[in-house]
Amino acid sequence: MSGKRVLMQGNEACVEGALAAGMRFYAGYPITPSTEIAELSALRLPVLGGHFIQMEDEIGSMAAVIGASVAGTKAMTATSGPGFSLKQENIGYAAMAEVPCVIVNVQRVGPSTGMPTSTAQGDIMQCRWGTHGDHPVITIAPSSVSEVYTEIIRAFNLSEKYRVPVIFLMDETVGHMREGIEIPDPDSYQVIDRAMPDKKGDNWRPFAVDSEKDVPKLPPFGMGWRYHITGLTHDERGYPTSSPEKSAAFISRLMNKLALNRDDIISCDSYMLEDADIAVICIGSIGRSAKEAVNRARAKGIKAGVFRPVTVWPFPDKEVTELAKKVKRIVVAEQNCGQIVLEVERCVRGACPVTFKGKANGSMLMPDEILAAIEGGEN
Amino acid sequence: MDPLVKKYFRQDMLPHIYCPGCGHGTLMKDLVKAVDNLGLEKDQVCVVSGIGCSSRSAGYMDFNTIHTTHGRAIAVATGIKLAKPELRVIVITGDGDATAIGGNHFIHAARRNIDMAVLVFNNNIYGMTGGQYSPTTPMGDFGTTAPYGSIDPSFDIPTLAKAAGATFVARGTVFHTAKTIRLMERAILHKGFSVIDCMSVCPTYYGRKNKKGDAADMIRWQRDHCVDSADAKLMSPDELEDKLIIGETFHRNRAEYTSDYQELIDRCKGGAQ
């Protein structure tokens, strides 16, 4: 159906984009407001020779995704708040064992059961620090249905390329919104599959790399390379180790795998920033309110613009630091009690004032509310 | 060196971490013997384990091995088996791993009857963490978290497996190695969800806390108290009072999950009608 203009829901675009990226395994557990992703996966996957399984719980869903990926299949799960919390241990395992996988979180209001059908952006920090220990993770937050389609493809590509869990951070607004979108032609985007080792030598060490910028080439199980995968800190052979030297080398490589490739991973959207005095920083669906707020501000003669990290983690720190040198003030608008603002303040380092505009009551942050913050009416 | 050890164990990973007298080494050897007897290709064998003493065994064996998170081995194995049904999937788990933290995955995989052999290395205790009572610690027995004796009734793993829908259920011990190897062979070949309650011994924690003697005493107890399931049918409840029933306890054939899924795919693709 490529090249065609269709009316599509964000959750549907997530599935169609994932299938275009090569997703052939889905394990999940029903949870609002992500359920359409499971339903459409159940409908579409068997037709393509793929597998959908409704697991007994969220933990098992994440585990089955890891298993399918280890067997060589591009795998995804989708959930929301409470389910995302339950998946955290195995997300950490995927980071530790370098298992490519995509976890969709359609955010709803928390904490706990919160407001299951209402929109929020309260899981931004959980994406980064939800599982225990230092670990690498990529998070991508789309703001429109068409961006859901293209960015979920990028999520799979980054996951395969860097062998990390990628969290696809939607919010209820993006998940349930319907828009007309142009299905991109498959020639217009790249689909990346994980790299295979060249050949198995006698001293093949599965986790050995030439430099920390490189990613281990781990073959799927059952293809003639027999090796060990563990969530314990391990050496280049994949064997558990408690040596401080090997442990230091391991965690350094794991973290630098993303840090040294950040320019390839980070993607940001800018709107009318060229001459802006005030920059609004936001993610996901709030990008839409922010653009409208900027249009209204411009109509009043205020030079405002929008900076929207599409890659939320790793955070575009250098970009925000540069932005802070160019503008007179930054407004951070988010649907929570203050998460992205902490990163922004860290990167701005006092170079300009930062105003926070948050909202966490289940209703969307509206253009006029952001406009008021641009005009300096609220802090 | 024993040729089986040379053929199936990662020499550079040995020695293993098990305490002197632990039964898990015997069970590992039983497994590779079963694989060898069946003539399986090492490349086609996938061993999935959870967390705990039992689950460290995966790393020592030269197969496709994955040591997962606590309780989740069966759920990871479900993903592997669905994505690559041609692999022989063997799960090594423990009594706590399989029936406490992983209890939900255990019963649901049994319900689906997905093709895998689950070997529960059952030592009646949490060994790795130092001797806390587990779901298979007999009521009244001691652990570091049951200093006055456990008041928790215990699980009988074969009964639990059968009730949840497993289609091959058996029990072996570290004393009855020949029988346990045969049971492992049959569990691996069985098309469906197979469970073997592999009775290990933990002289370090369970044995010491409960005055069971040393490893030899504990293995001798297995010799003197186990009754084969066929013989047990002829015995009275009184005669079975302090006995442990071993051997195959349940076996039937019913639709297997990955085969049914392939049929579903064929149907959706418009192939087989």
XYZ file of C-alpha atoms in Angstrom:
652
model
C 0.000 0.000 0.000
C 3.032 2.249 -0.344
C 2.677 5.625 -2.018
C -0.970 5.643 -1.004
C -2.618 8.215 1.233
C -4.534 6.535 4.036
C -6.330 7.482 7.229
C -4.450 5.761 9.992
C -4.304 5.682 13.779
C -0.953 6.142 15.526
C -1.064 2.669 17.051
C -1.840 1.200 13.611
C 1.025 3.129 12.019
C 3.284 1.683 14.702
C 2.445 -1.860 13.544
C 2.566 -1.102 9.812
C 5.890 0.700 10.166
C 7.290 -2.120 12.308
C 6.252 -4.682 9.680
C 7.932 -2.547 7.015
C 11.074 -2.608 9.178
C 10.944 -6.401 9.259
C 9.248 -7.114 12.583
C 8.096 -10.744 12.494
C 7.560 -11.500 16.177
C 5.319 -9.802 18.695
C 4.710 -10.813 22.290
C 2.452 -8.735 24.464
C -0.177 -8.437 27.136
C -3.332 -6.324 26.785
C -3.074 -2.834 28.249
C -4.734 0.498 27.496
C -3.911 2.654 25.523
C -1.560 0.382 23.534
C -3.901 -2.548 22.844
C -4.532 -1.776 19.165
C -0.848 -2.505 18.548
C -1.317 -6.063 19.839
C -4.609 -6.504 17.993
C -3.241 -5.421 14.630
C -0.059 -7.464 15.133
C -2.209 -10.534 15.831
C -4.067 -9.918 12.596
C -1.124 -9.123 10.351
C 1.789 -11.277 11.517
C 0.564 -14.801 10.653
C -0.257 -13.638 7.126
C 3.399 -12.659 6.728
C 4.639 -15.913 8.258
C 5.446 -14.190 11.542
C 4.347 -14.965 15.076
C 2.113 -13.174 17.547
C 1.763 -14.512 21.057
C -0.296 -13.150 23.899
C 1.809 -13.995 26.897
C 0.656 -14.591 30.464
C 2.052 -11.262 31.683
C 4.190 -8.254 30.754
C 7.359 -9.831 32.118
C 6.885 -12.933 29.998
C 6.180 -10.758 26.945
C 9.511 -9.010 27.272
C 11.233 -12.357 27.864
C 9.668 -13.933 24.765
C 10.749 -10.936 22.676
C 14.315 -11.478 23.885
C 14.101 -15.180 23.018
C 12.777 -14.517 19.506
C 15.492 -11.953 18.880
C 18.219 -14.311 20.070
C 16.841 -16.776 17.505
C 17.304 -14.094 14.831
C 13.846 -12.554 14.443
C 13.084 -8.836 14.688
C 10.827 -8.640 17.722
C 8.616 -6.062 19.409
C 6.322 -5.640 22.371
C 3.998 -2.775 23.275
C 2.673 -1.649 26.614
C 1.829 1.320 28.807
C 2.772 2.612 32.287
C 2.208 -0.347 34.639
C 3.339 -2.832 31.994
C 6.397 -0.758 31.198
C 7.376 -0.939 34.874
C 7.022 -4.731 34.817
C 9.230 -5.078 31.746
C 12.139 -3.164 33.227
C 14.222 -6.087 34.491
C 14.251 -7.771 31.104
C 14.905 -4.468 29.311
C 18.060 -4.319 31.411
C 18.850 -7.875 30.369
C 18.505 -6.909 26.698
C 20.883 -3.986 27.270
C 23.353 -6.212 29.131
C 23.222 -9.173 26.756
C 23.023 -6.895 23.676
C 19.771 -8.307 22.356
C 18.110 -6.092 19.707
C 14.437 -5.421 20.451
C 11.844 -2.648 20.340
C 9.581 -1.800 23.278
C 6.666 0.509 22.543
C 5.328 2.492 25.492
C 2.104 4.387 24.780
C 2.155 6.661 27.793
C -0.865 7.183 30.023
C -1.280 9.067 33.300
C 0.485 7.574 36.301
C 1.696 6.778 38.839
C 0.244 3.297 39.243
C -3.027 2.694 37.383
C -3.506 6.462 37.106
C -5.821 7.431 34.247
C -5.570 4.584 31.733
C -7.232 6.378 28.817
C -5.683 9.818 29.317
C -2.541 11.267 27.813
C 0.732 11.931 29.629
C 4.496 12.048 29.215
C 5.493 10.876 32.652
C 7.758 7.987 31.632
C 10.647 9.930 30.084
C 13.053 9.332 32.949
C 11.879 5.738 33.328
C 12.978 5.097 29.746
C 16.467 6.195 30.709
C 16.758 4.830 34.227
C 13.895 2.364 34.610
C 16.057 -0.702 34.895
C 18.772 -0.966 37.501
C 22.419 -0.237 36.903
C 24.217 1.828 34.286
C 23.085 0.763 30.856
C 22.759 2.003 27.288
C 19.318 2.641 25.873
C 17.814 4.529 22.943
C 14.445 6.258 23.176
C 12.530 7.775 20.268
C 9.377 9.910 20.668
C 7.214 10.589 17.585
C 4.731 13.472 17.372
C 2.487 12.524 14.442
C 1.067 9.415 12.826
C 3.353 9.714 9.802
C 6.329 10.144 12.099
C 5.252 7.035 14.032
C 5.536 5.093 10.771
C 8.968 6.363 9.770
C 10.461 6.501 13.268
C 9.472 2.954 14.230
C 11.496 1.860 11.197
C 14.406 3.889 12.526
C 13.848 2.343 15.976
C 14.276 -1.153 14.537
C 17.285 -0.064 12.485
C 19.061 1.433 15.496
C 18.216 -1.593 17.611
C 19.701 -3.972 15.043
C 22.707 -1.792 14.353
C 23.697 -1.114 17.961
C 22.210 -4.222 19.563
C 20.313 -2.306 22.244
C 16.702 -2.203 23.379
C 15.026 0.791 21.727
C 12.074 2.297 23.543
C 9.505 3.795 21.215
C 7.920 6.385 23.455
C 4.485 7.329 22.207
C 1.788 9.047 24.240
C -1.932 8.386 24.256
C -2.513 11.382 21.994
C -0.190 10.093 19.268
C -1.342 6.497 19.767
C -5.041 7.159 19.361
C -4.958 10.095 16.933
C -6.039 9.439 13.342
C -4.438 11.357 10.505
C -4.101 11.051 6.784
C -0.609 9.814 6.036
C 1.348 8.968 2.948
C 2.718 5.429 3.249
C 6.374 5.858 2.294
C 7.727 3.960 -0.671
C 10.066 1.166 0.526
C 12.783 2.673 -1.680
C 12.619 5.856 0.368
C 13.961 4.318 3.584
C 16.656 1.916 4.626
C 16.039 -1.336 6.505
C 19.027 -2.467 8.556
C 19.544 -6.081 9.588
C 21.986 -7.120 12.288
C 25.527 -7.843 11.157
C 26.752 -11.441 11.043
C 30.302 -12.509 11.920
C 32.496 -13.330 8.921
C 33.366 -16.873 9.838
C 33.908 -18.922 12.907
C 37.599 -19.207 13.691
C 39.026 -21.379 16.456
C 39.350 -18.505 18.869
C 36.144 -16.715 18.011
C 35.134 -14.446 20.869
C 31.517 -13.358 20.386
C 31.739 -10.122 22.371
C 35.139 -8.958 21.125
C 35.304 -5.713 19.113
C 38.125 -3.718 17.538
C 37.120 -0.427 19.138
C 34.471 0.781 21.569
C 32.630 2.333 18.655
C 31.990 -1.140 17.249
C 29.154 -3.521 18.027
C 29.661 -7.267 18.594
C 28.462 -9.358 15.674
C 26.406 -11.982 17.450
C 24.823 -14.578 15.172
C 21.345 -15.977 15.836
C 21.188 -19.293 17.698
C 21.163 -22.402 15.560
C 23.476 -21.209 12.783
C 26.609 -23.052 13.780
C 28.098 -20.577 16.235
C 27.603 -21.968 19.687
C 28.136 -19.364 22.359
C 26.886 -18.280 25.757
C 24.659 -15.334 26.591
C 24.270 -14.169 30.184
C 22.990 -11.220 32.186
C 26.039 -11.564 34.423
C 28.916 -9.198 33.695
C 30.907 -11.114 31.105
C 34.182 -11.141 29.224
C 34.740 -11.210 25.460
C 33.906 -14.925 25.395
C 30.569 -14.227 27.058
C 31.690 -15.980 30.232
C 30.803 -14.522 33.643
C 33.544 -12.536 35.311
C 34.026 -10.633 38.559
C 37.415 -9.260 37.598
C 37.455 -5.477 38.193
C 39.575 -4.989 35.042
C 37.289 -7.017 32.782
C 34.212 -5.486 34.376
C 35.562 -1.963 33.757
C 36.310 -2.802 30.123
C 32.864 -4.312 29.718
C 30.842 -1.389 31.060
C 33.004 1.111 29.208
C 32.384 -0.663 25.923
C 28.668 -1.040 26.628
C 28.196 2.674 27.378
C 30.510 3.949 24.643
C 28.751 1.869 22.015
C 26.077 4.568 22.017
C 28.047 7.552 23.326
C 30.606 7.347 20.494
C 27.873 6.960 17.883
C 25.533 9.624 19.260
C 25.542 11.692 16.051
C 24.158 8.721 14.123
C 21.459 8.146 16.741
C 20.283 11.644 17.646
C 17.583 13.226 15.547
C 15.840 16.529 16.321
C 13.112 18.604 14.743
C 13.483 22.392 14.560
C 10.732 24.862 13.713
C 11.357 28.589 13.145
C 14.482 28.598 15.285
C 16.698 30.563 12.843
C 15.904 33.997 14.303
C 14.186 32.896 17.506
C 14.593 34.737 20.805
C 12.559 32.124 22.654
C 12.843 28.377 22.057
C 10.154 25.957 23.182
C 11.584 22.507 23.934
C 9.137 19.617 24.017
C 8.733 16.015 22.852
C 6.034 13.855 21.256
C 2.524 15.177 20.755
C 3.317 18.438 22.550
C 5.384 19.374 19.492
C 2.076 20.073 17.783
C 0.741 22.410 20.492
C 4.128 24.101 20.613
C 4.175 24.802 16.859
C 0.743 26.376 17.057
C 1.816 28.398 20.115
C 4.839 29.648 18.159
C 2.612 30.611 15.211
C 0.411 32.634 17.567
C 3.455 34.229 19.218
C 4.883 35.187 15.814
C 1.535 36.778 14.933
C 2.023 38.937 18.022
C 5.552 39.847 16.946
C 7.365 37.490 19.354
C 10.204 35.596 17.692
C 9.691 32.078 19.010
C 10.601 28.634 17.679
C 10.404 24.950 18.606
C 13.195 22.485 19.316
C 11.901 18.917 19.572
C 14.219 15.990 20.327
C 12.900 13.029 18.301
C 15.657 10.958 19.860
C 15.061 11.596 23.546
C 17.810 9.253 24.789
C 20.691 9.721 24.316
C 19.617 13.290 25.063
C 20.722 15.861 22.441
C 22.913 17.629 24.988
C 25.309 19.409 22.608
C 22.407 20.691 20.527
C 20.637 22.130 23.570
C 23.849 23.703 24.869
C 24.321 25.420 21.476
C 20.694 26.494 21.351
C 20.964 28.133 24.778
C 23.775 30.353 23.490
C 21.575 31.654 20.648
C 18.248 32.362 22.347
C 17.255 34.689 25.183
C 15.008 32.203 26.963
C 13.946 28.564 26.779
C 10.466 27.284 27.621
C 10.200 23.572 28.375
C 6.667 22.295 27.807
C 5.851 18.739 28.828
C 2.948 16.648 30.046
C 4.412 15.813 33.435
C 5.691 17.508 36.576
C 9.164 18.199 35.118
C 11.438 15.612 33.493
C 12.921 16.895 30.213
C 13.428 20.229 31.965
C 16.036 18.588 34.212
C 18.097 17.579 31.176
C 17.604 20.975 29.564
C 18.813 22.809 32.694
C 21.826 20.487 32.823
C 22.740 21.358 29.233
C 21.894 25.084 29.378
C 24.211 25.556 32.363
C 22.796 28.989 33.129
C 23.420 30.362 29.640
C 19.801 31.583 29.491
C 16.711 31.442 31.719
C 14.624 28.255 31.529
C 10.863 28.401 32.106
C 8.998 25.170 32.836
C 5.415 24.661 31.714
C 4.072 21.307 32.830
C 0.689 19.650 32.982
C -0.152 16.250 34.416
C -3.913 16.048 34.693
C -4.665 13.845 31.685
C -5.656 16.681 29.341
C -3.404 17.944 26.612
C -1.182 20.977 27.005
C -2.902 23.517 24.719
C -1.275 26.117 22.443
C -2.512 29.053 24.520
C -1.016 27.585 27.688
C 2.363 27.335 25.974
C 1.869 30.792 24.455
C 1.355 32.214 27.957
C 4.655 30.664 29.001
C 6.349 32.129 25.901
C 4.973 35.541 26.831
C 6.387 35.105 30.301
C 3.035 35.005 32.039
C 3.681 31.790 33.929
C 6.582 30.045 35.521
C 39.295 -36.992 30.478
C 35.867 -38.508 30.046
C 35.107 -38.186 26.302
C 31.612 -36.875 27.091
C 33.096 -34.081 29.169
C 35.498 -33.287 26.364
C 32.777 -33.353 23.726
C 30.019 -31.441 25.488
C 31.575 -29.152 28.091
C 33.336 -25.823 27.559
C 36.767 -26.657 28.902
C 37.689 -22.998 29.403
C 34.579 -22.470 31.527
C 35.454 -25.246 34.008
C 35.762 -25.840 36.925
C 32.131 -25.246 37.769
C 30.923 -23.319 40.797
C 29.070 -26.169 42.491
C 29.787 -27.039 46.117
C 31.316 -30.425 46.956
C 28.538 -33.022 47.007
C 26.076 -30.956 44.979
C 23.872 -33.102 42.752
C 23.757 -30.633 39.862
C 26.986 -31.911 38.273
C 25.460 -35.382 38.011
C 22.359 -33.941 36.362
C 24.460 -31.986 33.842
C 26.275 -35.179 32.936
C 22.936 -37.015 32.615
C 21.760 -34.374 30.167
C 24.790 -34.539 27.874
C 24.588 -38.326 27.998
C 20.937 -38.139 26.887
C 21.849 -35.734 24.072
C 24.683 -38.046 23.025
C 22.482 -41.142 23.093
C 19.969 -39.354 20.881
C 22.712 -38.313 18.482
C 21.563 -34.682 18.406
C 23.698 -32.080 16.643
C 25.138 -29.658 19.191
C 24.257 -26.756 16.890
C 20.598 -27.727 17.064
C 20.435 -27.861 20.857
C 19.507 -24.720 22.759
C 19.744 -24.674 26.544
C 17.873 -21.881 28.310
C 18.241 -21.318 32.034
C 17.011 -18.879 34.654
C 18.817 -17.805 37.814
C 20.155 -19.827 40.703
C 22.493 -22.784 41.177
C 20.606 -24.874 38.612
C 20.821 -22.198 35.973
C 24.573 -21.710 36.055
C 24.822 -25.142 34.408
C 23.821 -23.789 30.962
C 27.120 -21.966 30.540
C 29.253 -25.055 31.010
C 27.719 -26.928 28.105
C 28.789 -26.452 24.496
C 25.374 -25.780 22.971
C 23.548 -22.558 22.097
C 23.190 -21.433 25.712
C 21.410 -18.533 27.342
C 21.344 -17.750 31.047
C 18.356 -15.419 31.430
C 16.646 -13.603 34.321
C 15.161 -15.133 37.464
C 12.071 -17.168 36.643
C 11.954 -16.212 32.968
C 13.751 -19.090 31.265
C 10.538 -20.714 30.025
C 9.238 -17.390 28.643
C 12.528 -16.742 26.812
C 12.470 -20.336 25.564
C 8.930 -19.730 24.266
C 10.236 -16.910 22.070
C 13.161 -18.995 20.837
C 11.015 -22.029 20.042
C 8.361 -20.016 18.185
C 10.956 -18.113 16.171
C 13.012 -21.236 15.399
C 10.947 -24.403 15.924
C 13.711 -26.607 14.490
C 15.852 -26.025 17.598
C 15.722 -28.624 20.389
C 14.906 -26.370 23.315
C 15.874 -27.570 26.782
C 15.182 -25.444 29.846
C 17.241 -25.906 32.984
C 15.644 -24.290 35.988
C 15.433 -24.731 39.742
C 12.623 -25.292 42.207
C 12.447 -21.606 43.135
C 13.110 -20.386 39.596
C 10.404 -22.575 38.048
C 7.675 -22.686 40.671
C 8.010 -19.455 42.693
C 9.182 -16.454 40.681
C 8.603 -18.246 37.367
C 5.426 -20.079 38.332
C 3.230 -18.150 35.924
C 5.385 -18.966 32.898
C 5.615 -22.611 33.992
C 1.852 -23.161 34.079
C 1.091 -21.177 30.927
C 3.757 -22.868 28.821
C 2.310 -26.181 30.045
C -1.178 -25.010 29.069
C 0.040 -24.172 25.557
C 1.889 -27.504 25.325
C 4.785 -25.801 23.561
C 7.544 -28.227 22.620
C 10.378 -27.982 25.146
C 11.934 -30.153 27.825
C 11.961 -28.478 31.224
C 14.438 -30.004 33.665
C 13.854 -28.732 37.184
C 17.045 -29.235 39.196
C 15.154 -29.526 42.461
C 17.285 -29.236 45.600
C 14.423 -28.147 47.891
C 16.139 -24.871 48.785
C 17.442 -21.550 47.449
C 21.108 -22.485 47.328
C 22.693 -19.528 45.557
C 21.436 -17.072 48.153
C 22.378 -19.270 51.080
C 19.622 -21.661 52.090
C 16.214 -19.972 52.178
C 13.131 -22.241 52.028
C 11.615 -22.754 48.567
C 8.213 -23.885 47.259
C 9.496 -27.485 47.394
C 10.962 -27.357 50.906
C 8.857 -29.932 52.785
C 6.542 -28.413 55.394
C 8.237 -28.348 58.759
C 11.757 -28.340 57.320
C 14.258 -25.624 58.035
C 15.874 -22.896 55.981
C 17.624 -19.664 56.905
C 14.272 -17.901 56.440
C 12.394 -20.724 58.172
C 14.287 -20.797 61.483
C 11.270 -22.345 63.254
C 10.432 -24.757 60.446
C 8.464 -23.878 57.330
C 4.695 -23.611 57.731
C 4.258 -23.361 53.940
C 2.813 -26.441 52.242
C 5.088 -27.508 49.381
C 4.471 -28.054 45.682
C 4.714 -31.487 44.112
C 6.182 -30.473 40.754
C 4.887 -33.436 38.676
C 1.351 -32.900 40.011
C 1.566 -29.185 39.263
C 2.899 -29.825 35.744
C 0.204 -32.362 34.928
C -2.587 -30.155 36.269
C -1.356 -27.219 34.169
C -1.349 -29.282 30.965
C 2.154 -30.692 30.522
C 2.051 -33.798 28.316
C 5.139 -35.641 29.547
C 5.808 -35.619 33.277
C 8.442 -37.556 35.168
C 10.784 -37.534 38.131
C 14.415 -38.586 38.298
C 17.101 -38.414 40.956
C 20.861 -38.110 41.120
C 21.013 -41.680 42.464
C 18.977 -43.177 39.594
C 21.193 -41.902 36.798
C 20.378 -44.565 34.175
C 16.659 -43.997 34.650
C 17.067 -40.214 34.677
C 19.057 -40.276 31.419
C 16.303 -42.334 29.758
C 13.667 -39.928 31.042
C 15.645 -36.974 29.681
C 15.887 -38.666 26.279
C 12.144 -39.190 26.231
C 11.427 -35.648 27.413
C 13.591 -34.203 24.629
C 11.943 -36.384 21.984
C 8.415 -35.821 23.236
C 6.502 -33.395 21.013
C 5.041 -31.099 23.638
C 5.745 -29.580 27.025
C 7.787 -32.051 29.089
C 8.742 -31.645 32.716
C 11.194 -33.712 34.719
C 11.455 -33.058 38.421
C 15.171 -33.846 38.776
C 15.763 -34.469 42.483
C 19.175 -33.069 43.307
C 20.907 -32.901 46.662
C 22.169 -29.809 48.468
C 24.271 -31.006 51.391
C 25.656 -27.504 51.935
C 22.379 -25.811 52.807
C 19.302 -28.037 52.756
C 21.173 -31.038 54.112
C 22.998 -29.129 56.830
C 19.951 -27.144 57.962
C 17.880 -30.323 58.182
C 20.455 -32.784 59.542
C 20.318 -34.953 56.439
C 23.957 -35.956 56.667
C 26.497 -35.570 53.915
C 26.012 -35.923 50.150
C 26.387 -39.700 50.274
C 23.758 -39.929 53.029
C 21.355 -37.791 51.002
C 21.877 -39.869 47.867
C 21.443 -43.037 49.929
C 18.116 -41.649 51.119
C 17.069 -41.395 47.456
C 18.116 -45.026 46.891
C 16.073 -46.228 49.853
C 12.950 -44.107 49.449
C 12.200 -43.973 45.730
C 9.599 -46.168 44.090
C 9.043 -46.417 40.363
C 5.656 -45.138 39.219
C 4.746 -48.579 37.801
C 5.466 -50.269 41.143
C 3.737 -47.514 43.073
C 0.435 -48.407 41.408
C 0.533 -51.767 43.225
C 1.305 -50.273 46.623
C -1.062 -49.078 49.350
C -1.115 -45.467 50.597
C 0.482 -46.697 53.831
C 3.343 -48.317 51.933
C 3.854 -45.095 49.962
C 3.817 -42.939 53.104
C 7.484 -41.883 53.089
C 8.225 -42.759 49.467
C 9.061 -40.597 46.470
C 7.537 -41.748 43.192
C 9.999 -41.604 40.312
C 9.903 -42.455 36.625
C 7.254 -41.380 34.146
C 4.130 -40.239 35.982
C 2.074 -38.857 33.102
C 2.226 -39.019 29.321
C -0.272 -38.198 26.633
C -0.303 -36.618 23.205
C -2.226 -33.516 22.301
C -1.828 -30.599 19.886
C 1.541 -28.882 20.179
C 1.736 -25.084 20.070
C 4.365 -24.367 17.404
C 2.808 -26.949 15.051
C -0.586 -25.384 15.546
C 0.916 -21.974 14.912
C 2.434 -23.190 11.646
C -0.990 -24.470 10.616
C -2.414 -21.054 11.434
C 0.237 -19.382 9.267
C -0.477 -21.777 6.413
C -4.192 -21.083 6.733
C -3.665 -17.291 6.791
C -1.383 -17.458 3.784
C -4.042 -19.441 1.954
C -1.823 -22.508 1.679
C -3.286 -25.493 3.493
C -7.065 -25.202 3.732
